[in-house]
Amino acid sequence: MPNQWTGKGNPYTRTEVLERLHDTLGRNESIIVGGAGSGISAKFIEKGGADLLIVYASGRFRMAGHGSIAGMMAYGDANEIAMDLGEYDVLPTVEEIPVICGVHASDPRRRMWHWLGKVKDMGFSGINNFPTHTIIDGNFRTSLEETGMGVQKEIDCVALARKMDMFTITYVANPEEAKKMAEAGADVIIAHVGCTIGGSIGVSTAADSLDLAAQRTQAIIEGAKSVRDDVIFLSHGGPIATPADAAYINEKTDTVGFVGASSIERLAVERSITDLTREFKSIPVKRKS
């Protein structure tokens, strides 16, 4: 579907984004969403045929050589990082793919209705709840919830975005969060099963096996389905790191695609640059006698 505007990096309406996704499913293709931490990543993820791009703080840290978890830390203003990355790197670079903005909904310094208006005006085609507190647990999670900086802020942000007719694609980590996000009006729910394994800056082990990840993913799906039957479900994270892994989750659950951030841009860069550099290092040279 062509963009409704001329030029690059212009927005789609919520209806238009959903039409694109359902067109993909109508062709019996998986929906693939790429996380872009640089303009060149965005350009070639689009060329690879991804359906959506998400821009969020972790992408910038990831492509600077740091673990994606850096995007969850107080190393910068996550909302400003995502906006800056979109404005100067991704939106001017892509041709027509919808670009989604990661929004740190629990930031107490932001009036969310005002910030979402800025996101929309910048040319983003929807929002994603990142950094997300859904993947935080233990005493720290309890403290966040008790001090008004918990997941409910993300749910409220999604509900507000839905009221503003913005497309929403949301991370959740358990069935109860999935149910609440569905009630808030989320268009797409991503079953987040942990930090992606592998590579030089990924976690070394996943909390779950691929089979357990499939079980967790389906439980999340059932949570959302208890209130709505029109949500699109995607998988992400943990041991789901390769196309074969994502295909396995599609087969074992009701997901219809995959969100790849580290899995698409970081692991690809690590492998290809390393291999190409080694290839250059192996070229012959004439020795001087």
mmCIF file with all atom_site columns, C-alpha atoms in Angstrom, residues 99-257:
data_model
loop_
_atom_site.group_PDB
_atom_site.id
_atom_site.type_symbol
_atom_site.label_atom_id
_atom_site.label_alt_id
_atom_site.label_comp_id
_atom_site.label_asym_id
_atom_site.label_entity_id
_atom_site.label_seq_id
_atom_site.pdbx_PDB_ins_code
_atom_site.Cartn_x
_atom_site.Cartn_y
_atom_site.Cartn_z
_atom_site.occupancy
_atom_site.B_iso_or_equiv
_atom_site.pdbx_formal_charge
_atom_site.auth_seq_id
_atom_site.auth_comp_id
_atom_site.auth_asym_id
_atom_site.auth_atom_id
_atom_site.pdbx_PDB_model_num
ATOM 1   C CA . VAL A 1 99  ? 7.777   3.793   11.723 1.00 0.00 ? 99  VAL A CA 1
ATOM 2   C CA . ILE A 1 100 ? 6.630   3.319   15.320 1.00 0.00 ? 100 ILE A CA 1
ATOM 3   C CA . CYS A 1 101 ? 7.976   5.332   18.271 1.00 0.00 ? 101 CYS A CA 1
ATOM 4   C CA . GLY A 1 102 ? 8.990   3.770   21.569 1.00 0.00 ? 102 GLY A CA 1
ATOM 5   C CA . VAL A 1 103 ? 7.404   5.771   24.385 1.00 0.00 ? 103 VAL A CA 1
ATOM 6   C CA . HIS A 1 104 ? 8.531   5.631   28.012 1.00 0.00 ? 104 HIS A CA 1
ATOM 7   C CA . ALA A 1 105 ? 5.056   6.046   29.425 1.00 0.00 ? 105 ALA A CA 1
ATOM 8   C CA . SER A 1 106 ? 5.993   6.101   33.112 1.00 0.00 ? 106 SER A CA 1
ATOM 9   C CA . ASP A 1 107 ? 8.274   9.151   32.796 1.00 0.00 ? 107 ASP A CA 1
ATOM 10  C CA . PRO A 1 108 ? 6.769   11.425  35.479 1.00 0.00 ? 108 PRO A CA 1
ATOM 11  C CA . ARG A 1 109 ? 7.993   14.554  33.698 1.00 0.00 ? 109 ARG A CA 1
ATOM 12  C CA . ARG A 1 110 ? 5.843   13.975  30.630 1.00 0.00 ? 110 ARG A CA 1
ATOM 13  C CA . ARG A 1 111 ? 2.201   14.851  30.039 1.00 0.00 ? 111 ARG A CA 1
ATOM 14  C CA . MET A 1 112 ? 1.403   11.862  27.873 1.00 0.00 ? 112 MET A CA 1
ATOM 15  C CA . TRP A 1 113 ? -1.351  13.468  25.803 1.00 0.00 ? 113 TRP A CA 1
ATOM 16  C CA . HIS A 1 114 ? 1.097   16.258  24.942 1.00 0.00 ? 114 HIS A CA 1
ATOM 17  C CA . TRP A 1 115 ? 3.989   13.901  24.200 1.00 0.00 ? 115 TRP A CA 1
ATOM 18  C CA . LEU A 1 116 ? 1.860   11.616  22.022 1.00 0.00 ? 116 LEU A CA 1
ATOM 19  C CA . GLY A 1 117 ? 0.853   14.674  20.025 1.00 0.00 ? 117 GLY A CA 1
ATOM 20  C CA . LYS A 1 118 ? 4.533   15.411  19.412 1.00 0.00 ? 118 LYS A CA 1
ATOM 21  C CA . VAL A 1 119 ? 5.139   11.805  18.386 1.00 0.00 ? 119 VAL A CA 1
ATOM 22  C CA . LYS A 1 120 ? 2.304   12.016  15.898 1.00 0.00 ? 120 LYS A CA 1
ATOM 23  C CA . ASP A 1 121 ? 3.473   15.368  14.538 1.00 0.00 ? 121 ASP A CA 1
ATOM 24  C CA . MET A 1 122 ? 7.001   14.051  14.028 1.00 0.00 ? 122 MET A CA 1
ATOM 25  C CA . GLY A 1 123 ? 5.673   11.543  11.499 1.00 0.00 ? 123 GLY A CA 1
ATOM 26  C CA . PHE A 1 124 ? 5.575   8.332   13.506 1.00 0.00 ? 124 PHE A CA 1
ATOM 27  C CA . SER A 1 125 ? 2.723   5.957   12.641 1.00 0.00 ? 125 SER A CA 1
ATOM 28  C CA . GLY A 1 126 ? 2.045   4.694   16.148 1.00 0.00 ? 126 GLY A CA 1
ATOM 29  C CA . ILE A 1 127 ? 3.594   3.902   19.502 1.00 0.00 ? 127 ILE A CA 1
ATOM 30  C CA . ASN A 1 128 ? 5.236   1.045   21.371 1.00 0.00 ? 128 ASN A CA 1
ATOM 31  C CA . ASN A 1 129 ? 5.646   0.855   25.150 1.00 0.00 ? 129 ASN A CA 1
ATOM 32  C CA . PHE A 1 130 ? 9.405   0.939   25.497 1.00 0.00 ? 130 PHE A CA 1
ATOM 33  C CA . PRO A 1 131 ? 11.221  1.127   27.843 1.00 0.00 ? 131 PRO A CA 1
ATOM 34  C CA . THR A 1 132 ? 8.708   -1.285  29.344 1.00 0.00 ? 132 THR A CA 1
ATOM 35  C CA . HIS A 1 133 ? 8.425   -2.156  33.013 1.00 0.00 ? 133 HIS A CA 1
ATOM 36  C CA . THR A 1 134 ? 6.649   -5.397  32.089 1.00 0.00 ? 134 THR A CA 1
ATOM 37  C CA . ILE A 1 135 ? 10.038  -7.144  31.926 1.00 0.00 ? 135 ILE A CA 1
ATOM 38  C CA . ILE A 1 136 ? 11.115  -5.957  35.386 1.00 0.00 ? 136 ILE A CA 1
ATOM 39  C CA . ASP A 1 137 ? 10.394  -8.211  38.339 1.00 0.00 ? 137 ASP A CA 1
ATOM 40  C CA . GLY A 1 138 ? 11.286  -8.640  42.007 1.00 0.00 ? 138 GLY A CA 1
ATOM 41  C CA . ASN A 1 139 ? 11.521  -5.927  44.650 1.00 0.00 ? 139 ASN A CA 1
ATOM 42  C CA . PHE A 1 140 ? 12.377  -3.234  42.126 1.00 0.00 ? 140 PHE A CA 1
ATOM 43  C CA . ARG A 1 141 ? 9.192   -3.939  40.188 1.00 0.00 ? 141 ARG A CA 1
ATOM 44  C CA . THR A 1 142 ? 7.193   -3.753  43.417 1.00 0.00 ? 142 THR A CA 1
ATOM 45  C CA . SER A 1 143 ? 8.763   -0.391  44.222 1.00 0.00 ? 143 SER A CA 1
ATOM 46  C CA . LEU A 1 144 ? 7.968   0.948   40.759 1.00 0.00 ? 144 LEU A CA 1
ATOM 47  C CA . GLU A 1 145 ? 4.344   -0.124  41.073 1.00 0.00 ? 145 GLU A CA 1
ATOM 48  C CA . GLU A 1 146 ? 3.971   1.288   44.580 1.00 0.00 ? 146 GLU A CA 1
ATOM 49  C CA . THR A 1 147 ? 5.385   4.670   43.565 1.00 0.00 ? 147 THR A CA 1
ATOM 50  C CA . GLY A 1 148 ? 3.182   5.155   40.513 1.00 0.00 ? 148 GLY A CA 1
ATOM 51  C CA . MET A 1 149 ? 5.805   4.348   37.882 1.00 0.00 ? 149 MET A CA 1
ATOM 52  C CA . GLY A 1 150 ? 4.637   0.850   36.984 1.00 0.00 ? 150 GLY A CA 1
ATOM 53  C CA . VAL A 1 151 ? 3.023   -0.934  34.083 1.00 0.00 ? 151 VAL A CA 1
ATOM 54  C CA . GLN A 1 152 ? -0.331  0.761   34.627 1.00 0.00 ? 152 GLN A CA 1
ATOM 55  C CA . LYS A 1 153 ? 1.211   3.927   33.173 1.00 0.00 ? 153 LYS A CA 1
ATOM 56  C CA . GLU A 1 154 ? 1.967   1.993   29.996 1.00 0.00 ? 154 GLU A CA 1
ATOM 57  C CA . ILE A 1 155 ? -1.567  0.629   29.875 1.00 0.00 ? 155 ILE A CA 1
ATOM 58  C CA . ASP A 1 156 ? -2.968  4.119   30.386 1.00 0.00 ? 156 ASP A CA 1
ATOM 59  C CA . CYS A 1 157 ? -0.727  5.431   27.604 1.00 0.00 ? 157 CYS A CA 1
ATOM 60  C CA . VAL A 1 158 ? -2.016  2.781   25.203 1.00 0.00 ? 158 VAL A CA 1
ATOM 61  C CA . ALA A 1 159 ? -5.598  3.662   26.119 1.00 0.00 ? 159 ALA A CA 1
ATOM 62  C CA . LEU A 1 160 ? -4.843  7.337   25.492 1.00 0.00 ? 160 LEU A CA 1
ATOM 63  C CA . ALA A 1 161 ? -3.184  6.581   22.157 1.00 0.00 ? 161 ALA A CA 1
ATOM 64  C CA . ARG A 1 162 ? -6.222  4.522   21.153 1.00 0.00 ? 162 ARG A CA 1
ATOM 65  C CA . LYS A 1 163 ? -8.440  7.490   22.039 1.00 0.00 ? 163 LYS A CA 1
ATOM 66  C CA . MET A 1 164 ? -6.204  9.636   19.816 1.00 0.00 ? 164 MET A CA 1
ATOM 67  C CA . ASP A 1 165 ? -6.644  7.046   17.021 1.00 0.00 ? 165 ASP A CA 1
ATOM 68  C CA . MET A 1 166 ? -2.976  6.048   17.055 1.00 0.00 ? 166 MET A CA 1
ATOM 69  C CA . PHE A 1 167 ? -1.771  2.547   16.189 1.00 0.00 ? 167 PHE A CA 1
ATOM 70  C CA . THR A 1 168 ? -0.365  0.681   19.210 1.00 0.00 ? 168 THR A CA 1
ATOM 71  C CA . ILE A 1 169 ? 1.969   -2.313  19.374 1.00 0.00 ? 169 ILE A CA 1
ATOM 72  C CA . THR A 1 170 ? 2.763   -3.317  22.942 1.00 0.00 ? 170 THR A CA 1
ATOM 73  C CA . TYR A 1 171 ? 5.123   -5.537  24.912 1.00 0.00 ? 171 TYR A CA 1
ATOM 74  C CA . VAL A 1 172 ? 3.696   -7.705  27.690 1.00 0.00 ? 172 VAL A CA 1
ATOM 75  C CA . ALA A 1 173 ? 5.276   -10.421 29.804 1.00 0.00 ? 173 ALA A CA 1
ATOM 76  C CA . ASN A 1 174 ? 2.307   -12.240 31.331 1.00 0.00 ? 174 ASN A CA 1
ATOM 77  C CA . PRO A 1 175 ? -1.391  -13.019 30.697 1.00 0.00 ? 175 PRO A CA 1
ATOM 78  C CA . GLU A 1 176 ? -2.731  -10.375 33.098 1.00 0.00 ? 176 GLU A CA 1
ATOM 79  C CA . GLU A 1 177 ? -0.783  -7.617  31.348 1.00 0.00 ? 177 GLU A CA 1
ATOM 80  C CA . ALA A 1 178 ? -1.999  -8.958  28.009 1.00 0.00 ? 178 ALA A CA 1
ATOM 81  C CA . LYS A 1 179 ? -5.600  -8.805  29.203 1.00 0.00 ? 179 LYS A CA 1
ATOM 82  C CA . LYS A 1 180 ? -5.208  -5.225  30.396 1.00 0.00 ? 180 LYS A CA 1
ATOM 83  C CA . MET A 1 181 ? -3.492  -4.130  27.195 1.00 0.00 ? 181 MET A CA 1
ATOM 84  C CA . ALA A 1 182 ? -6.286  -5.707  25.158 1.00 0.00 ? 182 ALA A CA 1
ATOM 85  C CA . GLU A 1 183 ? -8.847  -3.880  27.291 1.00 0.00 ? 183 GLU A CA 1
ATOM 86  C CA . ALA A 1 184 ? -6.937  -0.643  26.690 1.00 0.00 ? 184 ALA A CA 1
ATOM 87  C CA . GLY A 1 185 ? -7.249  -1.159  22.931 1.00 0.00 ? 185 GLY A CA 1
ATOM 88  C CA . ALA A 1 186 ? -3.825  -2.413  21.866 1.00 0.00 ? 186 ALA A CA 1
ATOM 89  C CA . ASP A 1 187 ? -3.785  -3.374  18.181 1.00 0.00 ? 187 ASP A CA 1
ATOM 90  C CA . VAL A 1 188 ? -0.802  -5.733  18.374 1.00 0.00 ? 188 VAL A CA 1
ATOM 91  C CA . ILE A 1 189 ? 0.504   -7.531  21.457 1.00 0.00 ? 189 ILE A CA 1
ATOM 92  C CA . ILE A 1 190 ? 4.067   -8.788  21.590 1.00 0.00 ? 190 ILE A CA 1
ATOM 93  C CA . ALA A 1 191 ? 4.762   -11.681 23.948 1.00 0.00 ? 191 ALA A CA 1
ATOM 94  C CA . HIS A 1 192 ? 8.102   -10.662 25.465 1.00 0.00 ? 192 HIS A CA 1
ATOM 95  C CA . VAL A 1 193 ? 9.894   -13.670 26.964 1.00 0.00 ? 193 VAL A CA 1
ATOM 96  C CA . GLY A 1 194 ? 13.181  -12.037 27.948 1.00 0.00 ? 194 GLY A CA 1
ATOM 97  C CA . CYS A 1 195 ? 16.359  -10.490 26.602 1.00 0.00 ? 195 CYS A CA 1
ATOM 98  C CA . THR A 1 196 ? 17.503  -12.003 23.314 1.00 0.00 ? 196 THR A CA 1
ATOM 99  C CA . ILE A 1 197 ? 20.274  -14.555 23.630 1.00 0.00 ? 197 ILE A CA 1
ATOM 100 C CA . GLY A 1 198 ? 23.417  -14.658 21.559 1.00 0.00 ? 198 GLY A CA 1
ATOM 101 C CA . GLY A 1 199 ? 26.078  -12.473 20.042 1.00 0.00 ? 199 GLY A CA 1
ATOM 102 C CA . SER A 1 200 ? 28.697  -10.379 21.780 1.00 0.00 ? 200 SER A CA 1
ATOM 103 C CA . ILE A 1 201 ? 26.366  -8.261  23.957 1.00 0.00 ? 201 ILE A CA 1
ATOM 104 C CA . GLY A 1 202 ? 23.279  -10.444 24.289 1.00 0.00 ? 202 GLY A CA 1
ATOM 105 C CA . VAL A 1 203 ? 22.522  -12.585 27.308 1.00 0.00 ? 203 VAL A CA 1
ATOM 106 C CA . SER A 1 204 ? 24.256  -15.937 27.280 1.00 0.00 ? 204 SER A CA 1
ATOM 107 C CA . THR A 1 205 ? 21.359  -18.037 28.509 1.00 0.00 ? 205 THR A CA 1
ATOM 108 C CA . ALA A 1 206 ? 17.594  -17.742 28.239 1.00 0.00 ? 206 ALA A CA 1
ATOM 109 C CA . ALA A 1 207 ? 15.304  -18.170 31.236 1.00 0.00 ? 207 ALA A CA 1
ATOM 110 C CA . ASP A 1 208 ? 13.169  -20.541 29.177 1.00 0.00 ? 208 ASP A CA 1
ATOM 111 C CA . SER A 1 209 ? 13.727  -23.216 26.565 1.00 0.00 ? 209 SER A CA 1
ATOM 112 C CA . LEU A 1 210 ? 12.034  -22.722 23.207 1.00 0.00 ? 210 LEU A CA 1
ATOM 113 C CA . ASP A 1 211 ? 9.219   -25.032 24.327 1.00 0.00 ? 211 ASP A CA 1
ATOM 114 C CA . LEU A 1 212 ? 8.668   -23.077 27.536 1.00 0.00 ? 212 LEU A CA 1
ATOM 115 C CA . ALA A 1 213 ? 8.811   -19.830 25.577 1.00 0.00 ? 213 ALA A CA 1
ATOM 116 C CA . ALA A 1 214 ? 6.027   -21.184 23.379 1.00 0.00 ? 214 ALA A CA 1
ATOM 117 C CA . GLN A 1 215 ? 3.963   -22.064 26.446 1.00 0.00 ? 215 GLN A CA 1
ATOM 118 C CA . ARG A 1 216 ? 4.481   -18.622 27.963 1.00 0.00 ? 216 ARG A CA 1
ATOM 119 C CA . THR A 1 217 ? 3.642   -16.976 24.658 1.00 0.00 ? 217 THR A CA 1
ATOM 120 C CA . GLN A 1 218 ? 0.383   -18.892 24.282 1.00 0.00 ? 218 GLN A CA 1
ATOM 121 C CA . ALA A 1 219 ? -0.611  -18.099 27.866 1.00 0.00 ? 219 ALA A CA 1
ATOM 122 C CA . ILE A 1 220 ? -0.112  -14.399 27.115 1.00 0.00 ? 220 ILE A CA 1
ATOM 123 C CA . ILE A 1 221 ? -2.252  -14.782 23.997 1.00 0.00 ? 221 ILE A CA 1
ATOM 124 C CA . GLU A 1 222 ? -5.030  -16.473 25.924 1.00 0.00 ? 222 GLU A CA 1
ATOM 125 C CA . GLY A 1 223 ? -5.002  -13.624 28.433 1.00 0.00 ? 223 GLY A CA 1
ATOM 126 C CA . ALA A 1 224 ? -5.717  -11.096 25.692 1.00 0.00 ? 224 ALA A CA 1
ATOM 127 C CA . LYS A 1 225 ? -8.194  -13.350 23.917 1.00 0.00 ? 225 LYS A CA 1
ATOM 128 C CA . SER A 1 226 ? -10.286 -13.510 27.081 1.00 0.00 ? 226 SER A CA 1
ATOM 129 C CA . VAL A 1 227 ? -11.436 -9.967  26.319 1.00 0.00 ? 227 VAL A CA 1
ATOM 130 C CA . ARG A 1 228 ? -10.923 -9.467  22.551 1.00 0.00 ? 228 ARG A CA 1
ATOM 131 C CA . ASP A 1 229 ? -10.533 -11.618 19.464 1.00 0.00 ? 229 ASP A CA 1
ATOM 132 C CA . ASP A 1 230 ? -9.164  -9.020  17.027 1.00 0.00 ? 230 ASP A CA 1
ATOM 133 C CA . VAL A 1 231 ? -5.661  -8.566  18.482 1.00 0.00 ? 231 VAL A CA 1
ATOM 134 C CA . ILE A 1 232 ? -2.628  -9.496  16.374 1.00 0.00 ? 232 ILE A CA 1
ATOM 135 C CA . PHE A 1 233 ? 0.002   -11.481 18.324 1.00 0.00 ? 233 PHE A CA 1
ATOM 136 C CA . LEU A 1 234 ? 3.758   -11.529 17.736 1.00 0.00 ? 234 LEU A CA 1
ATOM 137 C CA . SER A 1 235 ? 6.683   -13.141 19.570 1.00 0.00 ? 235 SER A CA 1
ATOM 138 C CA . HIS A 1 236 ? 9.923   -11.670 20.842 1.00 0.00 ? 236 HIS A CA 1
ATOM 139 C CA . GLY A 1 237 ? 13.006  -12.311 22.915 1.00 0.00 ? 237 GLY A CA 1
ATOM 140 C CA . GLY A 1 238 ? 14.634  -14.962 25.033 1.00 0.00 ? 238 GLY A CA 1
ATOM 141 C CA . PRO A 1 239 ? 15.501  -18.076 23.038 1.00 0.00 ? 239 PRO A CA 1
ATOM 142 C CA . ILE A 1 240 ? 13.527  -16.830 19.998 1.00 0.00 ? 240 ILE A CA 1
ATOM 143 C CA . ALA A 1 241 ? 16.564  -15.501 18.165 1.00 0.00 ? 241 ALA A CA 1
ATOM 144 C CA . THR A 1 242 ? 16.556  -16.931 14.630 1.00 0.00 ? 242 THR A CA 1
ATOM 145 C CA . PRO A 1 243 ? 14.040  -17.304 11.784 1.00 0.00 ? 243 PRO A CA 1
ATOM 146 C CA . ALA A 1 244 ? 13.780  -21.014 12.635 1.00 0.00 ? 244 ALA A CA 1
ATOM 147 C CA . ASP A 1 245 ? 13.003  -20.159 16.266 1.00 0.00 ? 245 ASP A CA 1
ATOM 148 C CA . ALA A 1 246 ? 10.309  -17.685 15.248 1.00 0.00 ? 246 ALA A CA 1
ATOM 149 C CA . ALA A 1 247 ? 8.819   -20.218 12.828 1.00 0.00 ? 247 ALA A CA 1
ATOM 150 C CA . TYR A 1 248 ? 8.660   -22.765 15.655 1.00 0.00 ? 248 TYR A CA 1
ATOM 151 C CA . ILE A 1 249 ? 6.783   -20.304 17.881 1.00 0.00 ? 249 ILE A CA 1
ATOM 152 C CA . ASN A 1 250 ? 4.364   -19.527 15.036 1.00 0.00 ? 250 ASN A CA 1
ATOM 153 C CA . GLU A 1 251 ? 3.729   -23.249 14.657 1.00 0.00 ? 251 GLU A CA 1
ATOM 154 C CA . LYS A 1 252 ? 3.197   -23.928 18.359 1.00 0.00 ? 252 LYS A CA 1
ATOM 155 C CA . THR A 1 253 ? 1.183   -20.804 19.252 1.00 0.00 ? 253 THR A CA 1
ATOM 156 C CA . ASP A 1 254 ? -1.288  -18.332 17.782 1.00 0.00 ? 254 ASP A CA 1
ATOM 157 C CA . THR A 1 255 ? 1.411   -15.800 16.935 1.00 0.00 ? 255 THR A CA 1
ATOM 158 C CA . VAL A 1 256 ? 1.543   -14.641 13.328 1.00 0.00 ? 256 VAL A CA 1
ATOM 159 C CA . GLY A 1 257 ? 5.009   -13.135 13.281 1.00 0.00 ? 257 GLY A CA 1
#
